């Protein structure tokens, strides 16, 4: 098969790496890809926002399967467009992807089906939202309805802060139309976990759970980032919890989408918080998570392309999905200054001393002039390792990370630490 993977993050490098192991695959393309995918796939220099060119390219290449990594092309209807052009594609339709692209849509669905989530309300005008805020206790959470590149959620500790967030979303239109509607909801407390599941629209199969670390510094300090590390599995989220979330959240969500005539096919990512009232949904994403995927895919034993085809062909009930019991830890190395301002173009060096079974999944990295791999973004790469125990996996990542270098690099030292203390 000829497979085309859309996106350029470490998630997409991990997808390309896993897909390359499939017995079905002959050629892999990454669009636009990065320095990591360049080693396994052919990179195609087209922007992920250029839907017309992507569809034309997929047709021209006679692609057997397109795999969509990021949310923006899903929300823009890439899947629908490819299907209309007769191309098989792994990912939800534009309507189904609303579970991520509209938090109001997701909340309405959850409320209708009694799926546990934070209590709150949606607003289409700033005045009404402000009035509602006056009677709220803090902390309170303000969320933009649409896609905001991970910046659309503000946990306000004072009413002023909440009003400012509201104003910047609704009046200053910081996120454009994504802030036309906002949600104001209660702030929940608890440990967070991500449970991803494959869905063919009828059958759902959960993956192994994972945790990600959103704050930039150790101890969950500093500003939010696109994710600084992940591990799988969290010891506090066992089989019984997975079963409970499957029954109370994921299956009813997939059933509701089918009922509405917009079956959900692809990966459904459920972000959960484990409160004293039980697990509650923080968000849905319509795709693989980043950096969770970098810690999940190394544990997958089954051929990923077989699973993707089962999703596309609505035969997920016919396939057995197997996981390695060995835990996996992934640590993100970022550019100096990230998530604030940073410079790029620094050479990335990897010493020969690095253990051969360490995976480096590249993100903000490109092949520069003269063929050297240089930094090209904030989150530069994810270093992952599996191990017999979480401690083994963790020790292995941290003892090898010294062999990877670029000017100004920084990373968290406490990924998966809570699992081994
Ligand atoms: P999202 O952009 O929806 O992924 O939300 C980003 C992060 O905001 C989540 O991972 C949580 O840490 C936090 N968050 C979102 N909603 C709530 C909530 N109702 N209570 C507490 N934290 C929340
Ligand atoms: N890890 C969070 C996300 O992928 O959105």
Short mmCIF file of C-alpha atoms and ligand atoms in Angstrom, two decimals:
data_model
loop_
_atom_site.label_atom_id
_atom_site.label_comp_id
_atom_site.label_asym_id
_atom_site.label_seq_id
_atom_site.Cartn_x
_atom_site.Cartn_y
_atom_site.Cartn_z
CA UNK A 1 0.00 0.00 0.00
CA UNK A 2 0.86 3.63 -0.46
CA UNK A 3 0.14 5.58 2.69
CA UNK A 4 0.12 9.34 3.19
CA UNK A 5 0.36 10.80 6.70
CA UNK A 6 -0.74 14.43 7.17
CA UNK A 7 1.10 16.57 9.75
CA UNK A 8 4.57 17.46 10.93
CA UNK A 9 4.77 16.80 14.67
CA UNK A 10 6.40 14.08 16.76
CA UNK A 11 2.99 12.41 16.75
CA UNK A 12 3.17 12.11 12.96
CA UNK A 13 6.77 10.85 13.12
CA UNK A 14 5.57 8.16 15.56
CA UNK A 15 2.67 7.31 13.20
CA UNK A 16 4.98 7.07 10.20
CA UNK A 17 7.43 4.93 12.22
CA UNK A 18 4.67 2.53 13.27
CA UNK A 19 3.03 2.41 9.84
CA UNK A 20 6.43 1.63 8.29
CA UNK A 21 6.48 -1.59 10.35
CA UNK A 22 3.29 -2.80 8.69
CA UNK A 23 3.60 -5.79 6.38
CA UNK A 24 1.11 -4.06 4.06
CA UNK A 25 3.16 -0.96 3.36
CA UNK A 26 5.28 -0.31 0.33
CA UNK A 27 5.55 3.47 0.20
CA UNK A 28 4.98 6.13 2.84
CA UNK A 29 4.59 9.86 2.33
CA UNK A 30 4.54 12.55 5.00
CA UNK A 31 2.87 15.88 4.26
CA UNK A 32 4.65 18.10 5.09
CA UNK A 33 6.61 15.84 7.47
CA UNK A 34 9.81 16.82 9.26
CA UNK A 35 13.45 15.74 9.71
CA UNK A 36 12.30 12.53 11.41
CA UNK A 37 9.80 11.40 8.80
CA UNK A 38 12.35 12.22 6.07
CA UNK A 39 14.34 9.15 7.13
CA UNK A 40 11.44 6.72 6.59
CA UNK A 41 9.01 8.48 4.28
CA UNK A 42 9.07 10.87 1.41
CA UNK A 43 8.18 14.36 2.60
CA UNK A 44 5.80 16.37 0.46
CA UNK A 45 6.06 20.13 0.77
CA UNK A 46 2.44 21.19 0.90
CA UNK A 47 0.83 23.14 3.74
CA UNK A 48 -1.75 21.28 5.86
CA UNK A 49 -4.13 24.20 5.36
CA UNK A 50 -4.04 23.79 1.57
CA UNK A 51 -6.88 21.25 1.34
CA UNK A 52 -7.19 21.43 -2.48
CA UNK A 53 -3.52 20.66 -3.03
CA UNK A 54 -3.58 17.81 -0.51
CA UNK A 55 -6.55 16.18 -2.25
CA UNK A 56 -4.94 16.62 -5.68
CA UNK A 57 -1.69 15.12 -4.43
CA UNK A 58 -3.42 12.13 -2.81
CA UNK A 59 -5.27 11.44 -6.07
CA UNK A 60 -2.17 11.92 -8.20
CA UNK A 61 -0.15 9.51 -6.03
CA UNK A 62 -3.01 6.95 -6.12
CA UNK A 63 -2.79 6.82 -2.33
CA UNK A 64 -4.35 3.72 -0.77
CA UNK A 65 -4.83 5.32 2.63
CA UNK A 66 -4.49 8.83 4.06
CA UNK A 67 -3.98 9.24 7.81
CA UNK A 68 -4.78 12.67 9.23
CA UNK A 69 -2.73 13.68 12.29
CA UNK A 70 -3.73 17.22 13.38
CA UNK A 71 -7.12 18.73 14.18
CA UNK A 72 -7.14 21.71 11.79
CA UNK A 73 -7.51 19.72 8.53
CA UNK A 74 -10.16 17.51 10.18
CA UNK A 75 -12.15 20.59 11.17
CA UNK A 76 -11.67 21.97 7.65
CA UNK A 77 -13.28 18.86 6.15
CA UNK A 78 -10.24 17.16 4.62
CA UNK A 79 -11.68 13.71 5.27
CA UNK A 80 -14.93 14.53 3.46
CA UNK A 81 -13.03 16.00 0.53
CA UNK A 82 -10.73 12.98 0.20
CA UNK A 83 -13.64 10.56 0.40
CA UNK A 84 -15.48 12.50 -2.28
CA UNK A 85 -12.38 12.09 -4.44
CA UNK A 86 -12.47 8.32 -3.88
CA UNK A 87 -9.52 8.18 -1.47
CA UNK A 88 -9.63 5.98 1.63
CA UNK A 89 -8.92 7.99 4.75
CA UNK A 90 -8.45 7.37 8.46
CA UNK A 91 -10.05 10.15 10.50
CA UNK A 92 -13.47 11.59 11.30
CA UNK A 93 -15.61 13.63 8.91
CA UNK A 94 -15.95 17.38 9.46
CA UNK A 95 -19.28 16.87 11.23
CA UNK A 96 -17.92 14.11 13.46
CA UNK A 97 -14.80 16.16 14.23
CA UNK A 98 -17.06 18.76 15.85
CA UNK A 99 -16.51 16.80 19.06
CA UNK A 100 -13.17 18.64 19.10
CA UNK A 101 -13.76 21.67 16.90
CA UNK A 102 -16.74 22.90 18.91
CA UNK A 103 -16.70 22.63 22.68
CA UNK A 104 -20.33 23.79 22.66
CA UNK A 105 -21.23 20.85 20.40
CA UNK A 106 -19.37 18.43 22.70
CA UNK A 107 -21.00 19.86 25.83
CA UNK A 108 -24.51 19.72 24.32
CA UNK A 109 -23.95 16.08 23.40
CA UNK A 110 -22.65 15.25 26.88
CA UNK A 111 -25.55 17.03 28.57
CA UNK A 112 -28.12 15.31 26.37
CA UNK A 113 -26.63 11.88 27.04
CA UNK A 114 -25.84 12.39 30.72
CA UNK A 115 -22.10 12.03 30.19
CA UNK A 116 -20.21 13.33 33.24
CA UNK A 117 -18.47 16.69 32.70
CA UNK A 118 -18.02 20.00 34.52
CA UNK A 119 -21.23 21.94 35.06
CA UNK A 120 -21.38 25.20 33.17
CA UNK A 121 -23.05 27.19 30.44
CA UNK A 122 -22.50 28.43 26.90
CA UNK A 123 -22.75 32.08 25.88
CA UNK A 124 -22.96 33.85 22.54
CA UNK A 125 -22.74 37.39 23.91
CA UNK A 126 -20.12 38.95 26.11
CA UNK A 127 -22.66 40.86 28.22
CA UNK A 128 -24.54 37.72 29.25
CA UNK A 129 -21.33 35.85 29.96
CA UNK A 130 -20.06 38.71 32.13
CA UNK A 131 -23.28 38.83 34.08
CA UNK A 132 -23.11 35.08 34.72
CA UNK A 133 -19.53 35.44 35.93
CA UNK A 134 -20.57 37.94 38.61
CA UNK A 135 -22.31 35.20 40.57
CA UNK A 136 -19.62 32.55 40.09
CA UNK A 137 -17.06 31.54 42.65
CA UNK A 138 -13.42 31.30 41.56
CA UNK A 139 -11.47 29.46 40.27
CA UNK A 140 -13.63 29.29 37.18
CA UNK A 141 -12.85 28.01 33.71
CA UNK A 142 -13.40 30.07 30.53
CA UNK A 143 -13.20 28.18 27.21
CA UNK A 144 -13.41 29.37 23.64
CA UNK A 145 -15.80 27.21 21.61
CA UNK A 146 -13.55 26.56 18.61
CA UNK A 147 -9.99 25.50 17.86
CA UNK A 148 -7.41 27.77 19.48
CA UNK A 149 -4.17 25.81 19.16
CA UNK A 150 -4.34 24.66 22.78
CA UNK A 151 -4.65 28.21 24.12
CA UNK A 152 -8.42 28.47 24.34
CA UNK A 153 -8.82 27.40 27.99
CA UNK A 154 -8.23 29.83 30.86
CA UNK A 155 -8.42 28.72 34.48
CA UNK A 156 -9.13 32.03 36.16
CA UNK A 157 -8.33 32.41 39.85
CA UNK A 158 -10.02 35.83 40.13
CA UNK A 159 -13.19 37.22 38.55
CA UNK A 160 -11.08 39.95 36.91
CA UNK A 161 -8.96 37.33 35.23
CA UNK A 162 -12.08 35.55 33.99
CA UNK A 163 -13.55 38.80 32.63
CA UNK A 164 -10.25 39.57 30.89
CA UNK A 165 -10.23 36.13 29.28
CA UNK A 166 -13.80 36.62 28.17
CA UNK A 167 -13.05 40.06 26.70
CA UNK A 168 -10.02 38.85 24.81
CA UNK A 169 -12.00 35.95 23.31
CA UNK A 170 -15.31 37.68 22.57
CA UNK A 171 -14.45 41.36 22.08
CA UNK A 172 -10.84 41.38 20.91
CA UNK A 173 -11.47 38.15 19.00
CA UNK A 174 -8.08 36.75 19.94
CA UNK A 175 -9.02 33.40 18.36
CA UNK A 176 -11.28 34.80 15.64
CA UNK A 177 -14.57 32.96 15.14
CA UNK A 178 -13.43 30.30 17.63
CA UNK A 179 -14.36 32.80 20.34
CA UNK A 180 -17.83 33.71 19.02
CA UNK A 181 -19.19 31.44 21.70
CA UNK A 182 -17.62 30.67 25.07
CA UNK A 183 -18.24 28.20 27.84
CA UNK A 184 -17.94 29.10 31.48
CA UNK A 185 -17.66 26.07 33.70
CA UNK A 186 -16.71 24.91 37.16
CA UNK A 187 -13.08 24.16 37.86
CA UNK A 188 -12.57 20.47 38.56
CA UNK A 189 -9.75 19.00 40.62
CA UNK A 190 -8.02 15.67 40.23
CA UNK A 191 -5.49 13.67 38.32
CA UNK A 192 -5.74 13.89 34.53
CA UNK A 193 -5.55 11.01 32.12
CA UNK A 194 -6.00 10.59 28.38
CA UNK A 195 -7.89 7.61 27.06
CA UNK A 196 -7.74 7.23 23.29
CA UNK A 197 -9.95 4.77 21.46
CA UNK A 198 -10.30 3.46 17.93
CA UNK A 199 -13.84 3.77 16.60
CA UNK A 200 -15.31 2.58 13.32
CA UNK A 201 -18.60 4.31 14.07
CA UNK A 202 -20.09 1.22 15.73
CA UNK A 203 -17.39 -0.61 17.65
CA UNK A 204 -14.95 1.11 19.99
CA UNK A 205 -11.68 -0.33 21.24
CA UNK A 206 -9.76 1.64 23.86
CA UNK A 207 -6.01 1.97 23.62
CA UNK A 208 -3.75 1.82 26.66
CA UNK A 209 -4.19 4.99 28.74
CA UNK A 210 -1.54 7.71 29.00
CA UNK A 211 -0.77 10.93 30.83
CA UNK A 212 0.65 14.09 29.39
CA UNK A 213 2.41 17.01 31.06
CA UNK A 214 1.20 20.37 29.78
CA UNK A 215 3.17 22.84 31.92
CA UNK A 216 6.67 23.77 30.90
CA UNK A 217 8.51 23.27 34.21
CA UNK A 218 8.93 20.47 36.74
CA UNK A 219 6.20 20.17 39.33
CA UNK A 220 3.61 21.47 36.83
CA UNK A 221 4.90 25.04 37.10
CA UNK A 222 5.03 27.72 34.42
CA UNK A 223 2.90 28.33 31.36
CA UNK A 224 1.04 25.73 29.30
CA UNK A 225 2.74 24.15 26.31
CA UNK A 226 1.79 21.73 23.59
CA UNK A 227 2.98 18.97 25.96
CA UNK A 228 6.36 18.33 27.57
CA UNK A 229 6.20 14.58 28.05
CA UNK A 230 3.97 11.56 28.50
CA UNK A 231 3.91 8.03 29.79
CA UNK A 232 1.77 4.95 29.55
CA UNK A 233 0.18 3.38 31.55
CA UNK A 234 -0.73 5.49 34.59
CA UNK A 235 -0.81 3.20 37.64
CA UNK A 236 -3.84 5.06 39.04
CA UNK A 237 -6.03 4.30 36.02
CA UNK A 238 -6.50 0.55 35.83
CA UNK A 239 -8.73 -1.88 33.91
CA UNK A 240 -11.80 -1.15 36.01
CA UNK A 241 -11.51 2.59 35.41
CA UNK A 242 -11.04 2.04 31.68
CA UNK A 243 -14.16 -0.11 31.62
CA UNK A 244 -16.13 2.50 33.56
CA UNK A 245 -15.10 5.33 31.18
CA UNK A 246 -15.79 3.14 28.17
CA UNK A 247 -19.34 2.49 29.39
CA UNK A 248 -20.16 5.92 30.83
CA UNK A 249 -18.43 8.16 28.28
CA UNK A 250 -16.98 6.66 25.12
CA UNK A 251 -19.69 4.20 24.05
CA UNK A 252 -22.56 6.68 24.62
CA UNK A 253 -20.65 9.36 22.69
CA UNK A 254 -20.02 7.08 19.72
CA UNK A 255 -23.65 5.91 19.85
CA UNK A 256 -24.90 9.51 19.89
CA UNK A 257 -22.81 10.37 16.84
CA UNK A 258 -24.19 7.36 14.95
CA UNK A 259 -27.73 8.25 15.99
CA UNK A 260 -27.25 11.77 14.62
CA UNK A 261 -26.25 10.33 11.24
CA UNK A 262 -22.63 11.45 11.66
CA UNK A 263 -20.83 8.25 12.67
CA UNK A 264 -17.49 8.83 14.33
CA UNK A 265 -14.61 7.02 12.60
CA UNK A 266 -10.99 7.35 13.62
CA UNK A 267 -9.43 7.99 17.00
CA UNK A 268 -11.52 9.54 19.74
CA UNK A 269 -9.34 11.10 22.41
CA UNK A 270 -11.05 11.62 25.76
CA UNK A 271 -9.28 13.91 28.23
CA UNK A 272 -10.48 12.98 31.71
CA UNK A 273 -10.08 14.29 35.22
CA UNK A 274 -10.56 11.90 38.13
CA UNK A 275 -12.65 13.83 40.64
CA UNK A 276 -14.15 12.71 43.97
CA UNK A 277 -17.44 12.47 41.99
CA UNK A 278 -15.81 10.05 39.55
CA UNK A 279 -14.09 10.49 36.18
CA UNK A 280 -15.31 13.50 34.19
CA UNK A 281 -14.63 14.62 30.64
CA UNK A 282 -12.42 17.70 30.19
CA UNK A 283 -12.33 17.56 26.43
CA UNK A 284 -12.63 15.41 23.36
CA UNK A 285 -10.09 15.47 20.57
CA UNK A 286 -10.82 14.01 17.16
CA UNK A 287 -7.35 12.50 16.66
CA UNK A 288 -4.29 10.97 18.27
CA UNK A 289 -2.91 13.09 21.14
CA UNK A 290 0.51 14.66 21.12
CA UNK A 291 2.66 13.71 23.07
CA UNK A 292 0.56 10.73 24.25
CA UNK A 293 0.92 8.95 20.90
CA UNK A 294 4.71 8.84 21.26
CA UNK A 295 4.27 6.79 24.48
CA UNK A 296 1.33 4.70 23.23
CA UNK A 297 2.39 3.48 19.79
CA UNK A 298 5.65 1.84 20.96
CA UNK A 299 3.41 -0.42 23.09
CA UNK A 300 1.15 -1.49 20.21
CA UNK A 301 1.80 -5.05 19.01
CA UNK A 302 -0.91 -5.26 16.34
CA UNK A 303 -0.24 -3.96 12.83
CA UNK A 304 -1.50 -0.35 12.93
CA UNK A 305 -2.50 -0.40 9.26
CA UNK A 306 -4.69 -3.47 9.89
CA UNK A 307 -6.45 -1.51 12.64
CA UNK A 308 -6.85 1.58 10.45
CA UNK A 309 -8.31 -0.48 7.63
CA UNK A 310 -10.71 -2.13 10.09
CA UNK A 311 -11.85 1.35 11.12
CA UNK A 312 -12.32 2.46 7.52
CA UNK A 313 -14.14 -0.77 6.58
CA UNK A 314 -16.30 -0.79 9.75
CA UNK A 315 -14.93 -4.16 10.87
CA UNK A 316 -13.22 -3.24 14.13
CA UNK A 317 -15.20 -6.00 15.87
CA UNK A 318 -13.28 -8.55 13.79
CA UNK A 319 -9.80 -7.60 14.89
CA UNK A 320 -7.86 -8.35 18.07
CA UNK A 321 -5.74 -5.41 19.25
CA UNK A 322 -2.78 -6.40 21.40
CA UNK A 323 -0.50 -4.31 23.60
CA UNK A 324 2.87 -4.87 25.09
CA UNK A 325 2.74 -4.82 28.89
CA UNK A 326 6.03 -2.90 29.06
CA UNK A 327 5.49 0.76 30.06
CA UNK A 328 6.74 3.61 27.91
CA UNK A 329 8.03 7.07 28.84
CA UNK A 330 8.47 10.02 26.46
CA UNK A 331 10.29 13.27 27.27
CA UNK A 332 10.01 16.33 25.03
CA UNK A 333 13.12 18.42 24.37
CA UNK A 334 12.22 22.03 23.60
CA UNK A 335 13.97 25.12 22.27
CA UNK A 336 15.37 27.64 24.77
CA UNK A 337 12.59 30.10 25.61
CA UNK A 338 9.70 27.87 24.53
CA UNK A 339 6.69 28.31 25.02
CA UNK A 340 7.69 31.98 24.79
CA UNK A 341 10.00 33.33 22.12
CA UNK A 342 12.78 31.09 20.88
CA UNK A 343 15.27 30.90 18.03
CA UNK A 344 15.62 28.06 15.55
CA UNK A 345 18.23 26.73 13.14
CA UNK A 346 20.51 25.13 15.77
CA UNK A 347 22.11 21.81 14.79
CA UNK A 348 20.78 18.78 16.67
CA UNK A 349 23.45 16.23 17.54
CA UNK A 350 22.89 12.63 18.62
CA UNK A 351 25.94 10.82 20.01
CA UNK A 352 26.77 7.24 18.96
CA UNK A 353 26.70 6.37 22.63
CA UNK A 354 22.90 6.49 22.68
CA UNK A 355 21.21 3.11 23.25
CA UNK A 356 20.00 1.65 19.98
CA UNK A 357 16.46 0.99 21.20
CA UNK A 358 15.77 4.60 22.17
CA UNK A 359 13.24 6.24 19.86
CA UNK A 360 13.63 9.85 18.90
CA UNK A 361 10.45 11.26 17.40
CA UNK A 362 11.17 14.59 15.77
CA UNK A 363 8.78 17.55 15.65
CA UNK A 364 10.24 21.05 15.17
CA UNK A 365 13.26 19.78 13.26
CA UNK A 366 14.20 19.97 9.61
CA UNK A 367 17.04 18.97 7.36
CA UNK A 368 19.00 22.20 6.93
CA UNK A 369 21.55 23.29 4.34
CA UNK A 370 24.32 20.74 4.05
CA UNK A 371 22.05 17.93 5.25
CA UNK A 372 22.31 18.64 8.97
CA UNK A 373 19.27 18.24 11.18
CA UNK A 374 18.48 21.60 12.74
CA UNK A 375 15.83 22.91 15.12
CA UNK A 376 12.76 24.37 13.45
CA UNK A 377 10.16 24.83 16.20
CA UNK A 378 9.44 25.07 19.92
CA UNK A 379 8.98 21.43 20.72
CA UNK A 380 11.89 19.87 18.89
CA UNK A 381 11.63 16.14 19.59
CA UNK A 382 10.31 13.44 21.95
CA UNK A 383 12.74 10.86 23.35
CA UNK A 384 10.98 7.63 24.27
CA UNK A 385 11.85 4.29 25.73
CA UNK A 386 9.96 1.25 26.88
CA UNK A 387 11.18 -0.81 29.82
CA UNK A 388 10.27 -3.87 31.84
CA UNK A 389 8.99 -1.50 34.52
CA UNK A 390 8.12 2.20 34.50
CA UNK A 391 11.33 2.81 36.43
CA UNK A 392 13.37 1.01 33.76
CA UNK A 393 11.71 3.00 30.97
CA UNK A 394 12.20 6.26 32.82
CA UNK A 395 15.81 5.58 33.79
CA UNK A 396 16.57 4.66 30.22
CA UNK A 397 15.15 7.87 28.76
CA UNK A 398 16.89 10.08 31.28
CA UNK A 399 20.24 8.33 31.04
CA UNK A 400 20.19 8.65 27.24
CA UNK A 401 18.88 12.18 26.91
CA UNK A 402 22.38 13.55 27.62
CA UNK A 403 23.43 12.16 24.24
CA UNK A 404 21.01 14.43 22.39
CA UNK A 405 21.93 18.08 22.16
CA UNK A 406 21.10 21.43 20.64
CA UNK A 407 21.82 24.94 21.82
CA UNK A 408 19.44 26.14 24.53
CA UNK A 409 17.52 22.84 24.84
CA UNK A 410 15.45 22.20 27.93
CA UNK A 411 13.20 19.40 29.14
CA UNK A 412 11.31 18.32 32.23
CA UNK A 413 13.09 16.02 34.67
CA UNK A 414 9.95 14.69 36.34
CA UNK A 415 8.07 12.85 33.60
CA UNK A 416 6.51 9.71 35.15
CA UNK A 417 8.29 10.50 38.45
CA UNK A 418 5.06 10.08 40.41
CA UNK A 419 4.80 6.49 39.17
CA UNK A 420 8.14 5.40 40.58
CA UNK A 421 8.46 7.21 43.92
P1 LIG B 1 -8.29 21.67 26.67
O1 LIG B 1 -7.76 22.81 25.86
O2 LIG B 1 -9.76 21.48 26.57
O3 LIG B 1 -7.44 20.48 26.45
O4 LIG B 1 -8.00 22.01 28.20
C1 LIG B 1 -6.70 22.23 28.58
C2 LIG B 1 -6.50 21.90 30.01
O5 LIG B 1 -7.27 22.78 30.83
C3 LIG B 1 -6.94 20.52 30.45
O6 LIG B 1 -6.01 19.53 30.18
C4 LIG B 1 -7.10 20.72 31.92
O7 LIG B 1 -5.85 20.67 32.58
C5 LIG B 1 -7.62 22.12 32.01
N1 LIG B 1 -9.10 22.16 32.15
C6 LIG B 1 -10.01 22.19 31.16
N2 LIG B 1 -11.27 22.23 31.69
C7 LIG B 1 -11.12 22.21 33.02
C8 LIG B 1 -12.04 22.22 34.12
N3 LIG B 1 -13.36 22.30 33.96
N4 LIG B 1 -11.54 22.18 35.37
C9 LIG B 1 -10.20 22.14 35.58
N5 LIG B 1 -9.29 22.12 34.59
C10 LIG B 1 -9.74 22.16 33.32
N1 LIG B 2 -2.12 16.06 24.48
C1 LIG B 2 -3.19 16.91 24.22
C2 LIG B 2 -3.57 16.99 22.82
O1 LIG B 2 -3.08 16.27 21.97
O2 LIG B 2 -4.41 17.81 22.49
#
